[in-house]
Amino acid sequence: GAGAGGCPVDHSRLDPTGRPVSADAAAFDPFGEAYLRDPAGALRWARDQEPVFYSPELGYWVVTRYEDVKAVFRDNITFSPSIALEKITPFSDEANAVLKAHGYAMDRTLVNEDEPAHMLRRRALQEPFTPEKLAHHEPIVRRLVREHVDRFVDAGRADLVAEMLYEVPLTVALHFLGVPEEDMATLRRYSVAHTVNTWGRPSPEEQVAVAESVGRFWQYSGEVLEKMRQDPSMPGWMPYGIRLQPEMPDVITDSYLHSMMMAGIVAAHETTALATTNALRLLLENRAQWEEICADQGLIPAAVEECLRFSGPIVAWRRIATADTEIGGVPIPEGAKLLIVQASANHDERHFDDPDELDIRRDNAGRHLSFGYGSHQCLGKHLARMEMQIILEEFTTRLPHMRLVPDQEFTYLPNTSFRGPEHLWVEWDPERNPERADP
Ligand code: HEM
């Protein structure tokens, strides 16, 4: 403690506006177990006492209430998304040298692009995401899901992440992007490195390994893009962009295409894989509601929305203030970096009644912020919902009697933003499979 003897002021205890940082704010650890296990619970104190606070650990302002998180998403001019994919943990010189050796130059895509470039690009590229255009993916998704379930349906026990929830959304993502089949296996290997690179806290030794994978991912993405350029008539969202490039070279730049080739895989894959894992876990933990959707599959779309609210795969996103402003009455200086925590917003009792109860009949579940909000709102939301619904339809039909393996430890990749258990063990009695009982 500072005595009367004029101890120097401890600047780590002051926020950038010179106000003291509370003990709770100083203790907040976005890479710690409490946040990884239950981000909304770990920030309950903040929603109640200090809804916008400065975290010295992170160097970010943390925004926790529903209305404030939504207001930040809504104003993408005052709160620029340009830092959305910046490394949250700066790399060592050695790791940066590895990236440089690979020519790594990840740049703006959509999610981190400012206006007016963002809207021009989004409008030019959005058509393949409409429900009508996505309809032809549906049979592909269903076939993939069925083939995967076939492999373990008689086993009686499976880690659903390892057996299908990782691979199916990745395959769908690569199909959607238009990646040739022969490149899929290679791209699969790299995608985890990107999450750690962007939202994790790797040690200096880990950083070098992560940089090596990310660098190779970048180079390989460039090679796949070159292949697409040879034959831009191929199906998929990336060839669609390549075909538009001659008409609008300033909007669809080379740098955009290369960056999106890499970022698009993560945007479409990790998100949906984690979302489905979280949803299956939640529904099986709330058995009565699982049984309701088994009895009436018409409830599945609502169940998907409630699971996205309760346990979305992206728990926090980032913005940077472009001017002096305020959030919920708290002064925020220009240049302030913000961690806006959707998981906390989605459990804000000021907006959702009994937010910590899963309720597939909740009438405002669809107001969750898991897909963001406003002009950057997730373009892939219809694709993600379709995948989640089909996966739930197939499980409720073929393995309605499955249950979580009791007492399993759920583990998470330490990072601020992408959340879902690394394994999900379920078990069932294959003798009771409906397909056998009723051939
Ligand atoms: C943007 C979440 C699946 C493509 C975003 C954003 C979030 C998000 C939070 C930023 C929104 C904002 O800044 O307001 C999710 C979740 C998913 C999912 C939770 C799965 C459950 C997908 C899929 C694709 C996709 C399958 C397909 C390619 C995109 C794109 C953007 C985006 C292109 C940038 C949009 C823009 O800035 O204009 N997503 N996403 N996402 N997502 Fe998703």
CSV table of N, CA and C in Angstrom, one decimal, residues 64 146 166 194 208 274:
chain,number,residue,atom,x,y,z
A,64,THR,N,-19.6,-5.8,-21.2
A,64,THR,CA,-20.2,-7.0,-20.7
A,64,THR,C,-21.8,-7.1,-20.8
A,146,ARG,N,-24.7,-38.3,-42.5
A,146,ARG,CA,-25.1,-39.7,-42.4
A,146,ARG,C,-23.9,-40.7,-42.5
A,166,TYR,N,-15.8,-32.2,-35.9
A,166,TYR,CA,-14.7,-31.4,-36.4
A,166,TYR,C,-14.7,-31.5,-38.0
A,194,HIS,N,-4.3,-21.1,-36.6
A,194,HIS,CA,-4.8,-19.8,-36.8
A,194,HIS,C,-5.6,-19.3,-35.5
A,208,VAL,N,6.8,-19.9,-32.0
A,208,VAL,CA,7.6,-20.3,-33.2
A,208,VAL,C,6.9,-21.4,-33.9
A,274,LEU,N,-17.6,-25.9,-33.3
A,274,LEU,CA,-17.7,-25.6,-31.8
A,274,LEU,C,-19.2,-25.4,-31.5
